[in-house]
Amino acid sequence: MPFNINDIRPDFPILNQTIYKRPLIYFDNAATTQKPLQVINAINDYYLRDNCNIHRGVHYLSVKATEAFEEARREIREFINAPSTHEIIFTKGASESLNLVASSFGKKYLHQGDEVITTIMEHHSNFVPWQIICDENSTVLKVAVILPDGELDLKNLYSLITERTKIIVLTHVSNVLGTINPIKDIIAYAHGKNIPVLIDGAQAVSHLPVDVTDLDCDFYCFSGHKMYGPMGIGVLFGKEKWLEDLPPYQSGGEMVKDVRIEKTTFNELPFKFEAGTPNVEGVMGLQAAVKYLRDLGMENIRAYEDELLKHAVERLSAIGDVRFFGTAPSKASLISFLIGDIHPFDAGTIIDKMGIAVRTGHHCAQPLIDHFGIPGTVRASFAFYNTVDEIDRLAEAVLRVKTMFG
């Protein structure tokens, strides 16, 4: 084991509770992760000592809060190895980051007959915004399919590219299948045809090392709450050449440089895309989460979670009549499954009564669920604070469900 789980668990006091007279087991990490004390304390400390609106103020608290805010931006830049802090935009989350790019890119570059390529495995947040902008601009939205094991069909994806393709948008890790897409290869192929690529990294940054310079992606989006940080904060990385060229997404506050009756000029990057009072406490919490992850080591996290995933697949497979959705060789630590013909809501309700939190339904990925012709799945998603013993408890719960409906 790359780290001592007994040293980690006390950092997450929410896990130390009993529900339905059983110890809580939290396997809903793909929806949101729990927060370590270091993150909670960072937010608390900000409000106790430094609370103030940032930028432009000349008094002590404003200067101190501004310095802390921009230091957090530098730390997050380092975490994903972005070339410049100008390329780190703070948003409300991955959904707003994706909407920002869809709106601004669409206004600038998408016209009637142009094409946007996405995939069937996308979260709604990386599907619906492109549907909307394509409808508004009479642009064609093309959807790449998957192979039976849940891998992206690269041959199909590449066949969709034409001279009218303006951008490719896809997830790094599927929140239903767990599939880790070969995004570096896809980006290189797309760039060979002068096509930019946006990556939804919401399910990746808490599990894998992410280096946007090495990937050479044009845009990369993620949320704080899925990587042990607060809700309501997220990041958009964009290459400076794109961010300089795109129009603002929202207006007001920090995004303006000079406002006159005749004309408004916009602020420099990154502030051009950060309208209004920012979520300063969220940024403080996100910085603390990034420090926590870096201290543990992303490679260590991935190795440990890979072991959890392997154990979960082995234990659930041994039960029999458990169908897995997403069996690609390269996977993050989540499994989506059905138990025979039992509805996922029924299974999830029983599993919950055994003290285990799993997610049931379509997981905001209805096109993918429709592709399989099922009502949804049970999803168990693992984090580095989970244990092998907890997975054994999940297997017992699944067996209980099967027996009850047997």
Coordinates of C-alpha atoms in Angstrom, one line a residue:
M1 CA 0.0 0.0 0.0
P2 CA 1.5 3.4 -1.0
F3 CA 0.1 5.1 2.1
N4 CA -1.4 4.2 5.4
I5 CA -5.2 4.2 5.2
N6 CA -5.3 4.5 9.0
D7 CA -3.5 7.9 8.7
I8 CA -6.0 9.1 6.1
R9 CA -9.4 8.1 7.5
P10 CA -9.2 10.6 10.5
D11 CA -9.0 13.4 8.0
F12 CA -12.5 12.6 6.9
P13 CA -14.7 12.8 10.1
I14 CA -17.9 12.4 8.1
L15 CA -17.0 8.8 7.4
N16 CA -16.9 8.1 11.2
Q17 CA -20.6 7.8 11.7
T18 CA -23.3 5.2 11.9
I19 CA -26.4 5.0 9.7
Y20 CA -29.2 2.4 10.1
K21 CA -27.1 1.1 13.0
R22 CA -24.3 0.3 10.6
P23 CA -21.0 2.1 9.9
L24 CA -21.3 4.4 6.9
I25 CA -19.6 3.2 3.7
Y26 CA -19.4 5.9 1.1
F27 CA -19.2 4.7 -2.5
D28 CA -20.7 7.7 -4.2
N29 CA -17.4 9.5 -4.9
A30 CA -18.1 10.0 -8.6
A31 CA -21.0 12.3 -7.6
T32 CA -19.0 14.2 -5.0
T33 CA -16.1 13.3 -2.7
Q34 CA -15.9 13.9 1.0
K35 CA -13.8 16.8 2.3
P36 CA -10.7 16.4 4.5
L37 CA -10.3 18.6 7.6
Q38 CA -7.6 20.4 5.8
V39 CA -10.1 21.7 3.3
I40 CA -12.7 22.6 5.9
N41 CA -10.1 24.4 8.0
A42 CA -8.9 26.4 5.0
I43 CA -12.4 27.7 4.4
N44 CA -12.9 28.4 8.1
D45 CA -9.6 30.2 8.4
Y46 CA -10.4 32.4 5.5
Y47 CA -13.6 33.6 7.0
L48 CA -12.0 34.0 10.5
R49 CA -9.0 36.0 9.4
D50 CA -9.0 37.2 5.7
N51 CA -12.6 37.6 4.5
C52 CA -12.7 40.5 2.0
N53 CA -13.5 41.2 -1.6
I54 CA -10.4 40.8 -3.7
H55 CA -8.6 42.8 -6.3
R56 CA -8.5 46.6 -6.6
G57 CA -8.8 47.2 -2.8
V58 CA -5.8 48.9 -1.2
H59 CA -6.4 48.1 2.4
Y60 CA -4.8 45.3 4.3
L61 CA -7.5 42.6 4.2
S62 CA -8.2 43.1 0.5
V63 CA -4.5 42.9 -0.3
K64 CA -4.0 39.8 1.8
A65 CA -7.1 38.0 0.4
T66 CA -6.0 38.9 -3.1
E67 CA -2.5 37.5 -2.6
A68 CA -4.0 34.3 -1.2
F69 CA -6.4 34.0 -4.1
E70 CA -3.7 34.4 -6.7
E71 CA -1.3 32.1 -4.9
A72 CA -4.1 29.5 -5.1
R73 CA -4.3 30.1 -8.8
R74 CA -0.5 29.5 -9.1
E75 CA -0.8 26.2 -7.1
I76 CA -3.6 24.9 -9.3
R77 CA -1.6 25.9 -12.4
E78 CA 1.3 23.7 -11.1
F79 CA -1.1 20.8 -10.2
I80 CA -2.1 20.4 -13.9
N81 CA 1.2 21.8 -15.3
A82 CA -0.4 24.6 -17.2
P83 CA 2.0 27.0 -18.9
S84 CA 0.6 30.2 -17.3
T85 CA -1.7 31.4 -14.6
H86 CA -3.4 33.5 -17.3
E87 CA -4.8 30.2 -18.5
I88 CA -6.5 29.2 -15.2
I89 CA -10.0 30.5 -15.1
F90 CA -12.1 30.0 -11.9
T91 CA -15.7 29.0 -12.5
K92 CA -18.6 27.5 -10.5
G93 CA -17.6 24.0 -11.6
A94 CA -17.0 21.8 -14.7
S95 CA -20.5 22.5 -15.9
E96 CA -20.0 26.2 -16.0
S97 CA -16.5 25.7 -17.6
L98 CA -18.1 23.6 -20.3
N99 CA -20.9 26.1 -20.9
L100 CA -18.4 28.9 -21.0
V101 CA -16.5 27.3 -23.9
A102 CA -19.6 26.2 -25.7
S103 CA -21.1 29.7 -25.6
S104 CA -18.0 31.7 -26.3
F105 CA -16.5 29.3 -28.9
G106 CA -19.9 29.0 -30.5
K107 CA -20.4 32.7 -30.9
K108 CA -17.0 33.1 -32.5
Y109 CA -16.5 30.0 -34.6
L110 CA -19.7 28.0 -35.2
H111 CA -21.8 28.8 -38.2
Q112 CA -24.4 27.0 -40.3
G113 CA -23.2 23.7 -41.6
D114 CA -20.2 23.5 -39.3
E115 CA -19.7 20.4 -37.1
V116 CA -18.9 19.6 -33.5
I117 CA -17.9 16.1 -32.6
T118 CA -18.7 14.5 -29.2
T119 CA -19.2 11.0 -27.8
I120 CA -22.1 8.9 -26.6
M121 CA -20.4 8.5 -23.2
E122 CA -20.5 12.2 -22.2
H123 CA -22.1 13.6 -19.1
H124 CA -25.0 15.9 -19.8
S125 CA -22.8 18.9 -18.9
N126 CA -20.6 18.2 -22.0
F127 CA -23.5 17.3 -24.2
V128 CA -26.4 19.6 -23.7
P129 CA -24.4 22.9 -24.0
W130 CA -23.2 21.8 -27.4
Q131 CA -26.7 20.7 -28.4
I132 CA -28.0 24.2 -27.5
I133 CA -25.2 26.1 -29.3
C134 CA -25.4 23.9 -32.4
D135 CA -29.2 24.4 -32.5
E136 CA -28.8 28.1 -32.3
N137 CA -26.2 28.2 -35.0
S138 CA -27.5 25.5 -37.3
T139 CA -24.3 23.5 -36.6
V140 CA -24.2 19.7 -36.8
L141 CA -23.5 17.7 -33.6
K142 CA -21.9 14.4 -34.4
V143 CA -21.8 11.6 -31.8
A144 CA -19.0 9.0 -31.7
V145 CA -20.0 5.5 -30.5
I146 CA -18.4 3.0 -28.1
L147 CA -17.2 -0.6 -28.5
P148 CA -18.9 -3.4 -26.5
D149 CA -16.5 -3.2 -23.6
G150 CA -17.1 0.5 -23.2
E151 CA -14.0 1.7 -25.0
L152 CA -14.4 4.7 -27.4
D153 CA -14.6 3.5 -31.0
L154 CA -11.6 5.5 -32.3
K155 CA -12.2 4.4 -35.9
N156 CA -15.7 5.7 -35.7
L157 CA -14.6 8.9 -34.0
Y158 CA -12.0 9.7 -36.7
S159 CA -14.4 8.8 -39.5
L160 CA -16.7 11.6 -38.3
I161 CA -14.1 14.3 -38.9
T162 CA -14.5 16.4 -42.1
E163 CA -13.3 19.8 -43.3
R164 CA -16.3 21.4 -41.5
T165 CA -15.3 20.0 -38.0
K166 CA -14.6 23.0 -35.7
I167 CA -14.0 21.3 -32.4
I168 CA -13.9 17.8 -30.7
V169 CA -15.3 17.7 -27.1
L170 CA -15.0 14.5 -25.0
T171 CA -14.6 13.2 -21.5
H172 CA -11.3 12.1 -20.0
V173 CA -13.0 9.5 -17.8
S174 CA -16.6 8.3 -18.2
N175 CA -18.6 8.8 -15.1
V176 CA -20.7 5.6 -15.9
L177 CA -18.2 3.3 -17.5
G178 CA -15.0 4.3 -15.8
T179 CA -13.3 4.2 -19.2
I180 CA -10.1 6.2 -19.4
N181 CA -10.1 7.6 -23.0
P182 CA -6.8 7.8 -24.9
I183 CA -7.1 11.6 -25.0
K184 CA -3.5 12.3 -25.8
D185 CA -3.7 10.2 -29.0
I186 CA -7.0 11.8 -29.9
I187 CA -5.7 15.3 -29.4
A188 CA -2.6 14.6 -31.5
Y189 CA -4.8 13.2 -34.3
A190 CA -7.2 16.2 -34.1
H191 CA -4.3 18.7 -34.1
G192 CA -2.9 17.1 -37.2
K193 CA -6.1 18.3 -38.9
N194 CA -6.0 21.7 -37.1
I195 CA -9.0 20.9 -34.9
P196 CA -9.0 22.0 -31.2
V197 CA -10.0 19.6 -28.5
L198 CA -11.9 20.2 -25.2
I199 CA -11.6 17.7 -22.4
D200 CA -14.1 17.2 -19.6
G201 CA -11.8 16.2 -16.7
A202 CA -14.3 16.2 -13.9
Q203 CA -13.9 12.4 -13.3
A204 CA -10.2 12.3 -13.9
V205 CA -8.4 14.9 -11.7
S206 CA -9.0 13.0 -8.5
H207 CA -7.8 9.7 -9.9
L208 CA -5.0 10.4 -12.4
P209 CA -2.1 12.7 -12.8
V210 CA -3.1 15.4 -15.3
D211 CA -0.6 17.4 -17.3
V212 CA -2.3 19.7 -19.8
T213 CA 1.0 20.7 -21.4
D214 CA 1.9 17.0 -22.1
L215 CA -1.7 16.3 -23.3
D216 CA -1.6 19.5 -25.5
C217 CA -5.3 19.9 -25.0
D218 CA -6.9 23.2 -25.9
F219 CA -9.3 23.3 -23.0
Y220 CA -9.6 21.2 -19.8
C221 CA -12.4 21.5 -17.3
F222 CA -12.9 20.1 -13.8
S223 CA -14.8 20.7 -10.5
G224 CA -13.5 21.1 -7.0
H225 CA -16.2 19.0 -5.3
K226 CA -15.2 15.8 -7.1
M227 CA -11.5 16.2 -6.0
Y228 CA -12.0 16.6 -2.2
G229 CA -12.6 20.4 -2.5
P230 CA -15.7 22.5 -1.9
M231 CA -18.8 22.7 -4.1
G232 CA -19.4 25.7 -6.2
I233 CA -15.8 26.1 -7.5
G234 CA -14.2 24.8 -10.6
V235 CA -11.5 25.4 -13.2
L236 CA -11.3 26.0 -16.9
F237 CA -7.8 25.7 -18.4
G238 CA -7.6 27.2 -21.9
K239 CA -4.7 27.8 -24.1
E240 CA -3.9 31.5 -24.0
K241 CA -4.3 31.9 -27.8
W242 CA -7.9 30.7 -27.5
L243 CA -8.8 32.6 -24.4
E244 CA -7.5 35.8 -25.9
D245 CA -9.6 35.3 -29.0
L246 CA -12.9 34.2 -27.5
P247 CA -15.5 36.7 -26.4
P248 CA -16.4 37.0 -22.7
Y249 CA -19.0 34.6 -21.3
Q250 CA -20.5 36.9 -18.7
S251 CA -20.2 40.6 -18.0
G252 CA -19.7 42.7 -14.9
G253 CA -17.2 43.3 -12.1
E254 CA -13.7 42.0 -12.6
M255 CA -14.0 41.2 -16.3
V256 CA -14.0 44.9 -17.3
K257 CA -11.0 47.1 -17.7
D258 CA -12.6 50.4 -18.7
V259 CA -16.3 51.3 -19.0
R260 CA -17.4 54.4 -20.9
I261 CA -20.8 55.4 -22.3
E262 CA -19.4 54.9 -25.7
K263 CA -17.6 51.6 -25.2
T264 CA -16.3 49.0 -22.7
T265 CA -12.9 47.4 -22.9
F266 CA -12.4 44.0 -21.3
N267 CA -9.8 43.0 -18.7
E268 CA -6.7 40.9 -19.4
L269 CA -6.7 37.2 -18.8
P270 CA -7.7 35.4 -16.7
F271 CA -10.0 38.1 -15.4
K272 CA -11.8 38.5 -18.7
F273 CA -13.8 35.4 -17.9
E274 CA -14.3 36.0 -14.2
A275 CA -17.2 38.3 -13.9
G276 CA -18.5 39.4 -10.5
T277 CA -17.4 38.6 -7.0
P278 CA -15.5 35.3 -7.1
N279 CA -16.0 32.3 -4.8
V280 CA -12.9 33.2 -2.7
E281 CA -13.5 30.7 0.0
G282 CA -14.1 28.0 -2.6
V283 CA -10.7 28.8 -4.1
M284 CA -9.1 28.6 -0.7
G285 CA -10.7 25.2 -0.2
L286 CA -9.7 24.0 -3.6
Q287 CA -6.1 25.0 -3.0
A288 CA -6.1 23.0 0.2
A289 CA -7.5 20.0 -1.7
V290 CA -4.8 20.2 -4.3
K291 CA -2.1 20.3 -1.6
Y292 CA -3.7 17.3 0.0
L293 CA -3.7 15.3 -3.2
R294 CA -0.1 16.3 -4.1
D295 CA 1.1 15.3 -0.6
L296 CA -0.5 11.8 -1.1
G297 CA 0.8 11.6 -4.7
M298 CA -1.5 11.1 -7.7
E299 CA 0.4 8.0 -8.8
N300 CA 0.0 6.5 -5.3
I301 CA -3.7 7.3 -5.3
R302 CA -4.1 5.6 -8.7
A303 CA -2.2 2.5 -7.7
Y304 CA -4.3 2.1 -4.5
E305 CA -7.6 2.7 -6.2
D306 CA -6.7 0.2 -9.0
E307 CA -6.4 -2.4 -6.3
L308 CA -9.8 -1.5 -4.9
L309 CA -11.3 -1.7 -8.3
K310 CA -9.7 -5.1 -9.0
H311 CA -11.0 -6.5 -5.7
A312 CA -14.5 -5.1 -6.3
V313 CA -14.8 -6.7 -9.7
E314 CA -13.6 -10.0 -8.4
R315 CA -16.0 -10.1 -5.4
L316 CA -19.0 -9.0 -7.4
S317 CA -18.2 -11.3 -10.3
A318 CA -18.1 -14.3 -7.9
I319 CA -21.7 -13.6 -6.9
G320 CA -23.1 -14.4 -10.3
D321 CA -25.8 -12.8 -12.3
V322 CA -24.1 -9.4 -12.0
R323 CA -23.8 -7.5 -15.3
F324 CA -21.0 -4.9 -15.6
F325 CA -21.2 -1.9 -17.9
G326 CA -17.8 -0.8 -18.9
T327 CA -15.1 -3.4 -18.9
A328 CA -12.4 -1.6 -20.8
P329 CA -8.8 -2.5 -19.9
S330 CA -8.1 1.1 -18.9
K331 CA -10.5 2.2 -16.2
A332 CA -10.8 4.5 -13.2
S333 CA -12.1 3.2 -9.9
L334 CA -15.8 2.9 -10.4
I335 CA -18.1 0.1 -11.5
S336 CA -21.6 0.3 -12.9
F337 CA -23.7 -2.9 -12.7
L338 CA -27.1 -4.5 -12.6
I339 CA -28.1 -7.5 -10.5
G340 CA -30.1 -9.8 -12.7
D341 CA -33.3 -8.0 -13.7
I342 CA -33.6 -6.1 -10.5
H343 CA -34.3 -2.4 -11.0
P344 CA -31.3 -0.3 -9.9
F345 CA -33.5 1.9 -7.6
D346 CA -34.7 -1.2 -5.8
A347 CA -31.2 -2.5 -5.4
G348 CA -29.8 0.8 -4.3
T349 CA -32.5 1.2 -1.7
I350 CA -31.7 -2.1 -0.1
I351 CA -27.9 -1.4 -0.3
D352 CA -28.5 1.9 1.4
K353 CA -30.3 0.2 4.3
M354 CA -27.1 -1.8 4.8
G355 CA -25.2 1.5 5.4
I356 CA -23.7 1.7 1.9
A357 CA -24.1 4.8 -0.2
V358 CA -24.2 4.0 -4.0
R359 CA -25.6 6.0 -6.8
T360 CA -28.5 4.7 -9.0
G361 CA -30.1 5.9 -12.2
H362 CA -28.8 7.3 -15.5
H363 CA -25.9 9.3 -13.9
C364 CA -26.6 12.4 -16.1
A365 CA -25.7 10.3 -19.1
Q366 CA -29.0 9.3 -20.7
P367 CA -27.8 8.8 -24.2
L368 CA -25.3 6.2 -23.0
I369 CA -27.9 4.5 -20.8
D370 CA -30.3 4.5 -23.8
H371 CA -27.6 2.9 -25.8
F372 CA -27.6 -0.1 -23.5
G373 CA -31.4 -0.2 -23.4
I374 CA -31.6 -0.2 -19.6
P375 CA -33.3 2.0 -17.0
G376 CA -30.0 2.8 -15.3
T377 CA -27.3 1.2 -13.2
V378 CA -26.1 0.9 -9.7
R379 CA -22.8 2.7 -9.5
A380 CA -20.1 2.2 -6.8
S381 CA -17.3 4.7 -7.1
F382 CA -14.2 4.4 -4.9
A383 CA -11.8 6.9 -3.4
F384 CA -8.4 6.5 -1.6
Y385 CA -10.2 6.6 1.8
N386 CA -12.2 3.5 1.0
T387 CA -11.0 0.0 2.1
V388 CA -11.0 -3.6 0.9
D389 CA -13.2 -4.5 3.9
E390 CA -15.8 -1.9 2.8
I391 CA -15.9 -3.5 -0.7
D392 CA -16.4 -6.9 1.0
R393 CA -19.4 -5.3 2.7
L394 CA -20.7 -4.1 -0.7
A395 CA -20.5 -7.7 -2.0
E396 CA -22.5 -8.9 1.0
A397 CA -25.1 -6.3 0.3
V398 CA -25.3 -7.2 -3.4
L399 CA -25.8 -10.9 -2.4
R400 CA -28.5 -9.8 0.0
V401 CA -30.3 -8.0 -2.8
K402 CA -30.0 -11.0 -5.1
T403 CA -31.4 -13.3 -2.4
M404 CA -34.3 -11.1 -1.5
F405 CA -35.4 -10.9 -5.1
G406 CA -34.4 -14.4 -6.0

